XYZ file of C-alpha atoms in Angstrom:
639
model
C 41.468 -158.438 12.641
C 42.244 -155.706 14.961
C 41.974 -151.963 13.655
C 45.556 -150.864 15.352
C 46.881 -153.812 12.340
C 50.236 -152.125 11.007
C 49.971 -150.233 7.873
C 51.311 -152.238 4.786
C 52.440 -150.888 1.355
C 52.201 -153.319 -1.443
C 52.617 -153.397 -5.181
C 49.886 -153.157 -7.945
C 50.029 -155.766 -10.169
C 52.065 -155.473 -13.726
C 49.481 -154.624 -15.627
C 47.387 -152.413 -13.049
C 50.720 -150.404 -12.793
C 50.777 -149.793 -16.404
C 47.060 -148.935 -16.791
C 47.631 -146.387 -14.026
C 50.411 -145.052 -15.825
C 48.499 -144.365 -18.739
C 45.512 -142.921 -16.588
C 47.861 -140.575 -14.995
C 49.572 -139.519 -18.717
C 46.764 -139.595 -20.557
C 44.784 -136.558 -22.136
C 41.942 -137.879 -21.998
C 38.626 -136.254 -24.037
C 36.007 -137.120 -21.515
C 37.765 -136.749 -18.033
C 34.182 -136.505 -16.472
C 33.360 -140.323 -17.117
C 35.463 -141.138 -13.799
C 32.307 -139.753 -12.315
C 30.335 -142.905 -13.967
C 32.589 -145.147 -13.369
C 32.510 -144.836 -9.859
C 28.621 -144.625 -9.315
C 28.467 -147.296 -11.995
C 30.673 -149.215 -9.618
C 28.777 -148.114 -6.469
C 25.437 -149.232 -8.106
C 26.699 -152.710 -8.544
C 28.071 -152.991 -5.245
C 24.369 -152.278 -4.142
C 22.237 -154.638 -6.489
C 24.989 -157.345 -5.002
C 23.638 -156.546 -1.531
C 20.056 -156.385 -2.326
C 21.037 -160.016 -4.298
C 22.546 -161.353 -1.346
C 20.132 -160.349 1.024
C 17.420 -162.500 -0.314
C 19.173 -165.117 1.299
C 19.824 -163.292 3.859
C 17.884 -160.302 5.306
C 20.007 -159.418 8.333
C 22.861 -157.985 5.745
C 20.674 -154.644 5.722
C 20.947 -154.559 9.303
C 18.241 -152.043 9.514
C 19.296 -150.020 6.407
C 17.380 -150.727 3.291
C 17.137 -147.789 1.564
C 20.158 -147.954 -1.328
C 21.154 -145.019 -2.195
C 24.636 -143.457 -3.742
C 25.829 -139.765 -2.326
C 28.164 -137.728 -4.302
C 29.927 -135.009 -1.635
C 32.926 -132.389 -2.751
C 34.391 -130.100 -1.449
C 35.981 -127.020 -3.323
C 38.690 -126.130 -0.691
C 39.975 -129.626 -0.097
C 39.803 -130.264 -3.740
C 37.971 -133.595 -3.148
C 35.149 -135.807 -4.795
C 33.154 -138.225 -2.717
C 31.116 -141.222 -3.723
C 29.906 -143.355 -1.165
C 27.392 -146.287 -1.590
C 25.680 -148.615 1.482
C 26.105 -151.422 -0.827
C 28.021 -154.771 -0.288
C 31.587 -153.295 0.792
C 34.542 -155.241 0.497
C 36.686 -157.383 2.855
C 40.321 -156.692 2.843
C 41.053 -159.512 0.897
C 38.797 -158.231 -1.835
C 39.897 -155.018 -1.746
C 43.328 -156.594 -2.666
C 41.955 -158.627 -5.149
C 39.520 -156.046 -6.947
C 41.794 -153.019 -6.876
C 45.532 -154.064 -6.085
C 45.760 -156.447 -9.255
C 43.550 -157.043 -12.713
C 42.789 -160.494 -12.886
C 40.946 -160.188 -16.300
C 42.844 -161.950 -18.972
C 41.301 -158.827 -21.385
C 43.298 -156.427 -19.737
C 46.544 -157.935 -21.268
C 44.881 -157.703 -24.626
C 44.173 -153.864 -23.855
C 48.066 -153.541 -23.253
C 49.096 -155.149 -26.078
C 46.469 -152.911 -28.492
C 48.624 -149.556 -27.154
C 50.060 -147.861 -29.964
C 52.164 -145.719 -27.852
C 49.766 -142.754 -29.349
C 48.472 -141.643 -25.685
C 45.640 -139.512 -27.354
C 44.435 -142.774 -29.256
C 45.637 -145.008 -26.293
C 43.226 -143.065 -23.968
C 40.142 -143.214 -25.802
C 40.381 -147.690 -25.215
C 40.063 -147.228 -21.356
C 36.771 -147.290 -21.424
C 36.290 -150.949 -23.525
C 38.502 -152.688 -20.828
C 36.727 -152.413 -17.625
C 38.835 -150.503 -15.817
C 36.626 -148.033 -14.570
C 37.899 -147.253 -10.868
C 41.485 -146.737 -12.846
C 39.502 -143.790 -14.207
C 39.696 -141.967 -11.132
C 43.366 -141.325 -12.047
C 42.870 -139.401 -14.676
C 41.756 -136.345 -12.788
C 43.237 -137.369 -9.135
C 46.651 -137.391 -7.656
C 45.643 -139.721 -5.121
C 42.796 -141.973 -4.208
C 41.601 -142.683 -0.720
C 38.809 -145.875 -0.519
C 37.433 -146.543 2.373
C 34.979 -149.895 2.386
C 33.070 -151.946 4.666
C 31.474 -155.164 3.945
C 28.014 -156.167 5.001
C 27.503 -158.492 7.963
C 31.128 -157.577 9.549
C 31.675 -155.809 12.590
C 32.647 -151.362 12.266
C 36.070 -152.156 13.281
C 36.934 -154.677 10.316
C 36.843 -151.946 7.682
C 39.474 -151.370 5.680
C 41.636 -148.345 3.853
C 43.036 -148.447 0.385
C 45.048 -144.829 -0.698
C 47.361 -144.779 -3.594
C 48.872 -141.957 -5.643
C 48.900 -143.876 -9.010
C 52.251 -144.426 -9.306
C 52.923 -148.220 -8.331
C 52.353 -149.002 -5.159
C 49.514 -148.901 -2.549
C 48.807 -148.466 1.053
C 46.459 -151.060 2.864
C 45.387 -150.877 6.737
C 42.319 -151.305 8.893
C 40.247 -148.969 10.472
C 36.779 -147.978 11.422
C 33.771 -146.795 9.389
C 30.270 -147.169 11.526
C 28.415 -148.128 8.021
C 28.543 -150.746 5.667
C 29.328 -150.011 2.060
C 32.172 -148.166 0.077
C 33.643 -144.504 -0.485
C 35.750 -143.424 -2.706
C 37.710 -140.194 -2.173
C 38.851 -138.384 -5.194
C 41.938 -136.125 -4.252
C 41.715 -133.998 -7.537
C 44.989 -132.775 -9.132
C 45.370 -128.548 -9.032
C 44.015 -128.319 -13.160
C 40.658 -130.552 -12.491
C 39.332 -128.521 -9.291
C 36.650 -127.552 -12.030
C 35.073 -131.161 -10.832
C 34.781 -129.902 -7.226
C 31.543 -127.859 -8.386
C 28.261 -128.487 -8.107
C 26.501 -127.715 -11.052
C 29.387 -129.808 -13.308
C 28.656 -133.019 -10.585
C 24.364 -132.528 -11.263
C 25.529 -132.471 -15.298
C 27.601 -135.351 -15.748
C 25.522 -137.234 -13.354
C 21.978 -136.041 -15.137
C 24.086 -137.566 -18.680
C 25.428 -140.765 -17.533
C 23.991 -141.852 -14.726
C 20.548 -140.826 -14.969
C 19.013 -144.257 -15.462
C 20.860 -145.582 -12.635
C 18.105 -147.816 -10.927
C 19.440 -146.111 -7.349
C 19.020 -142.572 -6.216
C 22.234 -140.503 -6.432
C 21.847 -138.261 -3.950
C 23.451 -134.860 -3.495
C 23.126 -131.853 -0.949
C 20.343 -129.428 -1.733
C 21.146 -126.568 -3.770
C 21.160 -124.193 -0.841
C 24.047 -126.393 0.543
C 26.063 -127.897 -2.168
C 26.559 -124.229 -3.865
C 29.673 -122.287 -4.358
C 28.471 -119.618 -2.669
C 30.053 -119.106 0.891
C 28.410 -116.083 2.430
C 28.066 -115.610 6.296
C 24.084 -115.884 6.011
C 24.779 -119.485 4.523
C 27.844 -120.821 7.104
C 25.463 -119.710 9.316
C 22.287 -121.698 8.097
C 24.833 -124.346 7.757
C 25.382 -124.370 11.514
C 21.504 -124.002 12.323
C 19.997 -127.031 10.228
C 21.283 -130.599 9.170
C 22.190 -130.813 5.816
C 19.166 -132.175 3.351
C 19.965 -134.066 0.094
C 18.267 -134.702 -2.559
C 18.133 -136.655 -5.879
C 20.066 -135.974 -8.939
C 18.622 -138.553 -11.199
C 15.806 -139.670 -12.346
C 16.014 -143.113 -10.610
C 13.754 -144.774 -12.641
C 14.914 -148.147 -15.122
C 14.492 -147.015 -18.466
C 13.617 -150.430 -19.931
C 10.455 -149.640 -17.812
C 9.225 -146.689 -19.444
C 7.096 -146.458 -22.473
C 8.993 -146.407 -25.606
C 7.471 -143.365 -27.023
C 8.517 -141.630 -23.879
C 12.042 -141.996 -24.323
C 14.516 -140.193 -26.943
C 17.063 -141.831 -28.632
C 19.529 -139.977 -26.772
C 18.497 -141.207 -23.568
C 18.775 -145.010 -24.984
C 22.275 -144.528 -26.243
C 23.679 -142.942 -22.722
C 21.861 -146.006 -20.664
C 23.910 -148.557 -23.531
C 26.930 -146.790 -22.404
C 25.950 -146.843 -19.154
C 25.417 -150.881 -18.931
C 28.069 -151.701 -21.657
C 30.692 -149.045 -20.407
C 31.777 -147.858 -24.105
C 32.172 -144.962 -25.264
C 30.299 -145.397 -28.164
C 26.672 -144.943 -29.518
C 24.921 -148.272 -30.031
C 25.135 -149.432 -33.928
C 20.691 -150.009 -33.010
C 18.575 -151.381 -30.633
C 15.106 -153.171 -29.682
C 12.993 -152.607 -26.593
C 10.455 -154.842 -26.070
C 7.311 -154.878 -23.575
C 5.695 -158.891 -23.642
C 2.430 -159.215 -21.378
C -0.200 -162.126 -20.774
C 0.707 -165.254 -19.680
C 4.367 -164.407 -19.171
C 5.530 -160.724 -18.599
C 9.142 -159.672 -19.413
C 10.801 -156.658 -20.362
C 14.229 -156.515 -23.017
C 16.110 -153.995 -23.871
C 19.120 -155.150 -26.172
C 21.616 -153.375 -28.373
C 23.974 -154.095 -31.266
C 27.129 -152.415 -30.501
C 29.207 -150.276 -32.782
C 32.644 -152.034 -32.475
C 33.421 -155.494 -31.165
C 34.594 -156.541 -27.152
C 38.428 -157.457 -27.089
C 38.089 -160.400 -25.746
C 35.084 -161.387 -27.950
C 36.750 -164.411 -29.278
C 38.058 -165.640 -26.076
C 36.437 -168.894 -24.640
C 35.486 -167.038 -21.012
C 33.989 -164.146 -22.949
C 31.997 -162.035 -20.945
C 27.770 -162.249 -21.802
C 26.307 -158.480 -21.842
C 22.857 -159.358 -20.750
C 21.995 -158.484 -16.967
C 18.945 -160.279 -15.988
C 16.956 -158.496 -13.370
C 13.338 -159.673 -11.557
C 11.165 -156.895 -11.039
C 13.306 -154.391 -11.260
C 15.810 -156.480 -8.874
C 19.133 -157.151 -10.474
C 19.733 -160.485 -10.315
C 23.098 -161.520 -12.365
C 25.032 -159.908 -14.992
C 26.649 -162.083 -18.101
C 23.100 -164.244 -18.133
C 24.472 -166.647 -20.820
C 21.228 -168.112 -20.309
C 19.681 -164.941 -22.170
C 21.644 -165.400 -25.326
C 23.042 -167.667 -27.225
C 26.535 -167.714 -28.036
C 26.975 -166.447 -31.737
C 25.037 -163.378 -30.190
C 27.727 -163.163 -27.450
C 27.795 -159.353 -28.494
C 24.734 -158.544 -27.569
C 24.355 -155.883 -24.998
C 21.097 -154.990 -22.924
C 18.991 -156.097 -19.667
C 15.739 -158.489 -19.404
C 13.659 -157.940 -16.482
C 10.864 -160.892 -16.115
C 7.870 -160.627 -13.575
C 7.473 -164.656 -13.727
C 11.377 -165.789 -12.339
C 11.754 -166.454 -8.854
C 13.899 -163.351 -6.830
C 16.178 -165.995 -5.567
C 16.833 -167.623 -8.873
C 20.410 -168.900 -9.573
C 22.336 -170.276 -12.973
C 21.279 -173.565 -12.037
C 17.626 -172.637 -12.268
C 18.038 -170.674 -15.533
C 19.786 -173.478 -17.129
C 16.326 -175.949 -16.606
C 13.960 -172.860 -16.801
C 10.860 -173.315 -19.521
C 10.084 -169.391 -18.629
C 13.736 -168.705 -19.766
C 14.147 -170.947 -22.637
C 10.927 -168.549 -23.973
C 12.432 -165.313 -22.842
C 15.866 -166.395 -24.824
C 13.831 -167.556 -27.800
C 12.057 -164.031 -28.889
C 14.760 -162.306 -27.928
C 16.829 -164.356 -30.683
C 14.371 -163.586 -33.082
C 14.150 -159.927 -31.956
C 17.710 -159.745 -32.274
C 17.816 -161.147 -36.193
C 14.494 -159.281 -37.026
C 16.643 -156.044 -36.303
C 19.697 -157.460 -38.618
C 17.163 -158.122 -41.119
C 15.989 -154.900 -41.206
C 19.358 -153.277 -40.611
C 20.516 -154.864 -43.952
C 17.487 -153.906 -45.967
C 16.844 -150.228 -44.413
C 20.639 -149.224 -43.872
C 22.877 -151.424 -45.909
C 26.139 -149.408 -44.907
C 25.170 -150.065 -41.002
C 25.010 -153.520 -41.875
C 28.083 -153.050 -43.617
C 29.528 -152.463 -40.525
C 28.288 -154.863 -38.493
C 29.160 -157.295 -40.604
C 32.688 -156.699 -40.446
C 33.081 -156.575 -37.019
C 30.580 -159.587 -35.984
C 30.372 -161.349 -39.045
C 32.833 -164.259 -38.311
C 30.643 -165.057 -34.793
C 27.278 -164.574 -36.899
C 28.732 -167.447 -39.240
C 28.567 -169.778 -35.861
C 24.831 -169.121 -35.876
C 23.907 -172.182 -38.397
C 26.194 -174.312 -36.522
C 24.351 -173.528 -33.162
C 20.825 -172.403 -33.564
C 19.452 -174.819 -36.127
C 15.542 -173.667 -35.700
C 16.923 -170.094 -36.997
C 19.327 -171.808 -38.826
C 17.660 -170.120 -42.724
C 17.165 -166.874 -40.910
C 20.862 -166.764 -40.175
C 21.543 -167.906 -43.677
C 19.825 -165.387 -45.240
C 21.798 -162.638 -42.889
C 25.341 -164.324 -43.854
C 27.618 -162.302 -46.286
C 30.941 -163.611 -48.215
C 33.359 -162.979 -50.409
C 33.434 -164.217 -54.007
C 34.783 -163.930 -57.903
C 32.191 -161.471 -58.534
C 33.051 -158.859 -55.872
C 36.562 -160.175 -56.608
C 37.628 -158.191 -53.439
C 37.952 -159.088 -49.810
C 35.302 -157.317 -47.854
C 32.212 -159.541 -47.275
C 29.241 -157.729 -49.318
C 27.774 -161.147 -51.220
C 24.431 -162.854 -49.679
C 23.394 -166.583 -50.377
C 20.547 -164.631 -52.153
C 22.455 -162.424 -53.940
C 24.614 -165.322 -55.471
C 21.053 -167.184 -56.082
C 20.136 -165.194 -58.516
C 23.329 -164.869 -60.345
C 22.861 -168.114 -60.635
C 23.912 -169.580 -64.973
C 20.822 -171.363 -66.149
C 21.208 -174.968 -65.327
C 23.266 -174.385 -62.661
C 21.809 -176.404 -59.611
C 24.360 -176.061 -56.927
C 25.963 -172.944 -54.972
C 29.922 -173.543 -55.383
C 32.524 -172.259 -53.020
C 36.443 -172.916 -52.238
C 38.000 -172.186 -48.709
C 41.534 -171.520 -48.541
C 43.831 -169.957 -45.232
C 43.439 -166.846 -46.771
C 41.066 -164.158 -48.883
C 44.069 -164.222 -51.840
C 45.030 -168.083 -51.563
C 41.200 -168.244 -51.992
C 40.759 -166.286 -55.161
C 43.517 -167.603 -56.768
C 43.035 -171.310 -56.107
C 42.945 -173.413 -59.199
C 40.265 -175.033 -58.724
C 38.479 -171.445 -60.126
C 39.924 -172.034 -62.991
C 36.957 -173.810 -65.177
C 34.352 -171.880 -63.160
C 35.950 -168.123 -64.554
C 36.238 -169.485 -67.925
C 32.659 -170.324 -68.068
C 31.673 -167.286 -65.933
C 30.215 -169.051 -62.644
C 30.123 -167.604 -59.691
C 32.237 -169.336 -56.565
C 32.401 -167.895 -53.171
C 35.700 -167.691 -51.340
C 35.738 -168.953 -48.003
C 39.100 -167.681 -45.644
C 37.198 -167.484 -42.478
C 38.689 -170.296 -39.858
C 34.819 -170.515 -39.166
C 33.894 -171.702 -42.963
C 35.269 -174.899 -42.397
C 32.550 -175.537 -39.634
C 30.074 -173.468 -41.285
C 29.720 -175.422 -44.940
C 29.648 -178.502 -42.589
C 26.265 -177.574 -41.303
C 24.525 -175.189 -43.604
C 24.976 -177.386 -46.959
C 21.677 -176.242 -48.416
C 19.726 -172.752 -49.269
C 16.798 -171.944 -50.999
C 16.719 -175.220 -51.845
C 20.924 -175.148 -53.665
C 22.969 -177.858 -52.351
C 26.392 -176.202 -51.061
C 29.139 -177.488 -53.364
C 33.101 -177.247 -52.358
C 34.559 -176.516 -56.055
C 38.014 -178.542 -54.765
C 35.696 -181.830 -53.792
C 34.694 -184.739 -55.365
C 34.725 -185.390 -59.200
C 33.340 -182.569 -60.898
C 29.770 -181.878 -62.105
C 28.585 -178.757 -63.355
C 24.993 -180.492 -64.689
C 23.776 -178.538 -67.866
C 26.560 -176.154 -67.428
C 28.473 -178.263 -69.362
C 28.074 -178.509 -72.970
C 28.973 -181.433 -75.487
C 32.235 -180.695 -77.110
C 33.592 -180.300 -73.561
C 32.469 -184.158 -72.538
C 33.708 -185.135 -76.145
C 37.299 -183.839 -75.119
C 37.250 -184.826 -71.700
C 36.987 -188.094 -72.866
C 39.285 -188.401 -75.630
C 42.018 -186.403 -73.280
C 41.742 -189.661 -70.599
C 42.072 -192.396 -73.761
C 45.492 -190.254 -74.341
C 46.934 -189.782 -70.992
C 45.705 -193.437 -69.545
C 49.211 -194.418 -69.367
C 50.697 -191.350 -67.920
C 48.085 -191.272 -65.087
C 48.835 -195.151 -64.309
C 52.742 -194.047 -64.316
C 51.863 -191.175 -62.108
C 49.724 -193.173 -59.870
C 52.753 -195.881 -59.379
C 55.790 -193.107 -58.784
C 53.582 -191.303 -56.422
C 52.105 -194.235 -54.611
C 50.096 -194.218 -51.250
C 50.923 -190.548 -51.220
C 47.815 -189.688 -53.417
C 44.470 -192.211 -53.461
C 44.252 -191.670 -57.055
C 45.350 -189.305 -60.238
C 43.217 -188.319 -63.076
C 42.814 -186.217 -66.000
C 41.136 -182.628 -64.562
C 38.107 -180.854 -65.759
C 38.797 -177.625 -63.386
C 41.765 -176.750 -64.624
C 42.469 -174.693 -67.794
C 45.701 -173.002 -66.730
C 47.711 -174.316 -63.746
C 49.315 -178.087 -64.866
C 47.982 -179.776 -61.391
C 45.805 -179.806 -58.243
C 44.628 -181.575 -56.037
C 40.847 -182.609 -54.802
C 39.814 -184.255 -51.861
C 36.939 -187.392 -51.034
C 33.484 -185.958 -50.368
C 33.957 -186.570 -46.638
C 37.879 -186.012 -46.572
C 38.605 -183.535 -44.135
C 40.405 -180.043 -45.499
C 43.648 -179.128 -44.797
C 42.776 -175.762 -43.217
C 40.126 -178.040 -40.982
C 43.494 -180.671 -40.371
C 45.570 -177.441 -39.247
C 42.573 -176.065 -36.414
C 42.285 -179.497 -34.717
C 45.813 -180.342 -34.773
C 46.302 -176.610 -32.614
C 43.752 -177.742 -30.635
C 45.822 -181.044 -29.953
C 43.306 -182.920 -32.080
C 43.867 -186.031 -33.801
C 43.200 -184.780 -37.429
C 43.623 -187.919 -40.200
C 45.333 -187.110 -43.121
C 43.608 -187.478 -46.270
C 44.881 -188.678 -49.160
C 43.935 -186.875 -52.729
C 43.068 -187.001 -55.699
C 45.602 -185.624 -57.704
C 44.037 -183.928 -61.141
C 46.167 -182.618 -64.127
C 45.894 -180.482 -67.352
C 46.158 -182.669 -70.517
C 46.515 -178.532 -72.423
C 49.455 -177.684 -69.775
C 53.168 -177.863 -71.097
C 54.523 -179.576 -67.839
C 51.745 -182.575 -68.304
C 52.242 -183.012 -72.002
C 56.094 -183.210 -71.319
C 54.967 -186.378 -69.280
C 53.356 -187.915 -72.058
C 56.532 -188.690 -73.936
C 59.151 -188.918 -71.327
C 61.084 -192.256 -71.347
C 63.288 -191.953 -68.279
C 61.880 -192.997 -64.941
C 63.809 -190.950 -62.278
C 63.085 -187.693 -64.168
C 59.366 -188.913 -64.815
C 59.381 -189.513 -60.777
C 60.740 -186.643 -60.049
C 58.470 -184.721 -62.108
C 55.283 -186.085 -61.052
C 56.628 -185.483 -57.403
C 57.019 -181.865 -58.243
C 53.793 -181.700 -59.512
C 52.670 -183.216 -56.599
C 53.982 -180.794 -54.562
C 53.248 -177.946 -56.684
C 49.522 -178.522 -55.793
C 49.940 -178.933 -52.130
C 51.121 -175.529 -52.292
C 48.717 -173.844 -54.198
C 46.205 -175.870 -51.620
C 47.979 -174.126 -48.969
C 49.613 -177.412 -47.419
C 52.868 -177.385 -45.976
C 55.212 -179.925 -47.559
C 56.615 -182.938 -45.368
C 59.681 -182.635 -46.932
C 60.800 -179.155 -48.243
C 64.722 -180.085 -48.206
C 64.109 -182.189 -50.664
C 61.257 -180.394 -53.039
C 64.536 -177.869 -52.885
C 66.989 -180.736 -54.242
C 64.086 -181.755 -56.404
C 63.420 -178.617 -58.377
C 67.544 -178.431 -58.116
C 67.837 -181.491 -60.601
C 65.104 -180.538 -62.694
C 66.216 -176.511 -63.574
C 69.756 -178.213 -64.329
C 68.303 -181.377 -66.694
């Protein structure tokens, strides 16, 4: 494309424009992480150069040496980063800056409260980082170049934030990108050297490229004649700012804790300090390096089906791919960190990784680094777990569903709700209820339900608080799947309380089974009346041993499938079979005994419909036909 192609001015995207409304509106508490975005941007754009170039060498065309330079100048009130990385075509240029094509992004607009000082401190969790410029520009000049294209096919992106951009061709004699940062008149305090050295020196010291600025003698404030006229006699020298060196690299003892949490933030771009971490150095027959974090707070999109891995797998200190699903499995989709291997091929692709023996190892230990930290985290610092917990617990409950080798490690780590706690938050292990366990008791019960208080006040809990036996309440859409899979622990089969016919072994005691018994001689007839006016709707009725106060439920088959499991197909335009119940009463309730002597057929109908439907309430079911449960209840309040 020619470089005299007319200048264009096109629109940003919906959501772009609103994000760059907020950048631009925003008080925002830590203006100087624009400055990482970018070079965290401009680092990327080099590793996907040095990727690329294993496949093809000429790409460098002579220029190997990566590096990212960070210019300003004071009287022009301008920031510079510039990068000889990968560049961009116009096209991408279009694609990567004029619109967000993350489906996240949405989410982040939808979170806003409208609170901009609370709004402000999200940016960073979205992945908008060259937005961030914004904050402290009034315009934004970009100037890229990709590699293997000729000078003349570069291209220049400039907007002032407020809806539109400008996009035309032009020349630029090297590859890569730069980023002009046009700073408003309150945020010249960026144009300074020293503040550049900081903020780079906190952020972006473990950058694996140099970031290069001018020597002191020329970056400085100072503009005497002796030093215009230096200027004038010598080319300018630069220098590094950072360290340059991958952290994961370096001895553990040699590194503070400090310098871990700013290289999380760094690869993670959040805001916020790590929840923990594990670094580990494996040598001998295979040689690999991890580095992987728990974060504080969870992704936004990390329930989403195209979620977004956080492990960047690099080869020798050669980044090779970011969101390395291969590196973790997916109930650890959290995870943040890097693995660097010695044994992988440089030009290794997905492909590879997916059929890799080296990998399959590499993912392995780091699983079990991974829960050996949880484990720890909930012995040593309950309250961190605490915390974890609530924000990853529903993906940890996946664990026993996918990773069956860890599948008792997992157990052990999983935390519920239950009639002891009697409250919502998650605090109760499988351990902890173990040895609660009532002398004779030989199963662990539980009841799921749609939600935390449908859960505890299900009536099939009924028997199991009179006799003062623990049952854990299940609301998480994930239970349904989970109880499928883990059904044992510590050797305790895994017992649904609202499943099956009833057993609570030695629990029970003799007068119980005595009553039990005479109450089915007594109501024989009114179940085999109930059983006829109710019909295929139920698979059979029965005399209950759960319930002590409500007057019905009902139970399903030991293989029926719930209702809440029935609802998540059928949204997932599943085929989910209907089951039909049991349907149990209370021989002690007033309802039931009013059965036992009623004479007239339409009311008896009507009332063992209502009962009926009474239960598929309480079970959270939706009735088929509420119009006439209305007309039902109708009749029966004016009998």
């Amino acid at each position: 494309m020619s470089v005299k192609a007319a200048k264009e001015t096109l629109e940003f995207q919906t959501e772009a424009r609103q994000i760059l409304h907020l950048m631009t509106h925003s008080l925002y508490s830590n203006k100087e992480i624009f400055l990482r975005e970018l070079i965290s941007n401009a680092s990327d754009a080099c590793d996907k150069l040095r990727f690329e170039a294993l496949a093809n060498a000429d790409l460098f065309a002579g220029d190997a040496e990566l590096k990212i330079i960070v210019d300003f100048d004071k009287d022009a009130k301008t920031v510079t980063i510039r990068d000889n990385g990968i560049g961009m075509s116009r096209d991408e240029v279009i694609e990567n800056i004029g619109t967000i094509a993350s489906s996240g992004t949405r989410k982040f607009l939808e979170k806003l409260t409208g609170d901009q000082a609370k709004d402000s401190q999200m940016i960073g969790q979205f992945g908008v980082g060259f937005y961030a410029s914004f904050i402290v520009a009034d315009k934004v000049t970009l100037i890229t170049r990709r590699a293997g294209t000729a000078a003349d096919a570069a291209v220049r992106w400039e907007s002032d934030g407020h809806g539109s951009f400008t996009l035309e061709n032009t020349e630029k004699e090297q590859r890569g990108t730069e980023v002009i940062v046009h700073l408003k008149d309150d945020e010249i305090e960026f144009a300074d050297n020293f503040r550049l050295r900081h903020i780079i020196k906190q952020y972006s010291d473990h950058i694996s490229l140099p970031v290069m600025m001018l020597k002191s003698d020329f970056g400085s404030d100072d503009k005497d004649e002796d030093q215009e006229e230096n200027k004038k006699e010598k080319a300018p020298e630069y220098e590094r700012v950072n360290s340059a060196s991958a952290l994961w690299a370096r001895d553990r003892k040699d590194i503070k804790d400090e310098e871990y949490k700013e290289f999380y933030k760094q690869i993670s771009m959040d805001f916020e300090d790590p929840l923990s971490w594990v670094h580990n150095k494996v040598e001998g027959n295979q040689s690999y390096t991890s580095l992987l974090y728990i974060p504080k707070n969870p992704p936004f999109d990390l329930y989403e089906r195209d979620h977004k891995r956080g492990i960047k797998l690099y080869v020798k200190r050669i980044f090779i791919m970011d969101d390395a699903e291969q590196l973790m499995p997916t109930y650890l989709r959290f995870i943040k960190g890097v693995v660097d291997s010695d044994d992988l091929p440089l030009n290794v692709s997905r492909e590879i990784l997916q059929k890799n023996k080296t990998i399959d190892r590499i993912r392995g230990a780091s699983v079990k680094k991974i829960l050996g930290l949880l484990e720890s985290m909930a012995k040593d610092k309950p309250e961190d777990y605490a915390q974890f917990w609530k924000n990853f617990g529903q993906v940890m409950k996946e664990g026993p569903i996918e990773d069956h080798s860890n599948k008792e490690r997992i157990a052990k780590l999983l935390r519920f709700s239950s009639t002891e706690t009697g409250v919502a938050d998650q605090t109760v292990s499988l351990g902890d209820y173990v040895t609660r366990m009532k002398e004779g008791q030989d199963k662990i019960y539980y009841v799921t339900a749609d939600t935390f208080k449908a859960a505890k006040n299900s009536p099939h809990l009924e028997v199991f608080r009179k006799k003062g036996i623990e049952v854990l309440l299940l609301s998480d859409r994930v239970d349904e799947w989970l109880v499928s899979h883990l059904t044992e622990f510590d050797g305790k089969h895994l017992q649904s309380v609202a499943r099956g016919d009833l057993d609570l072994g030695e629990v029970d005691d003799t007068e119980e089974k005595v009553a039990q018994e005479k109450a089915d001689k007594e109501y024989g007839d009114v179940i085999e009346r109930i059983k006829k006016a109710l019909g295929e709707t139920i698979s059979d009725a029965r005399v209950s041993q759960r319930l002590t106060d409500s007057p019905s439920c009902l139970v399903l088959g030991a293989h029926d499938m719930t209702p809440q499991m029935q609802q998540i197909l059928q949204a997932a335009g599943q085929y989910a079979p209907k089951a039909q119940p049991v349907l149990e009463l209370n021989p002690s309730h007033p309802l039931v005994q009013k059965l036992h002597d009623m004479k007239d057929d339409g009311q008896f109908e009507d009332w063992s419909h209502l009962l009926f439907e009474q239960a598929q309430l309480a079970a959270g079911e939706q009735l088929e036909d509420a119009a006439e449960f209305v007309k039902r209840v109708n009749r029966l309040l004016g009998a």
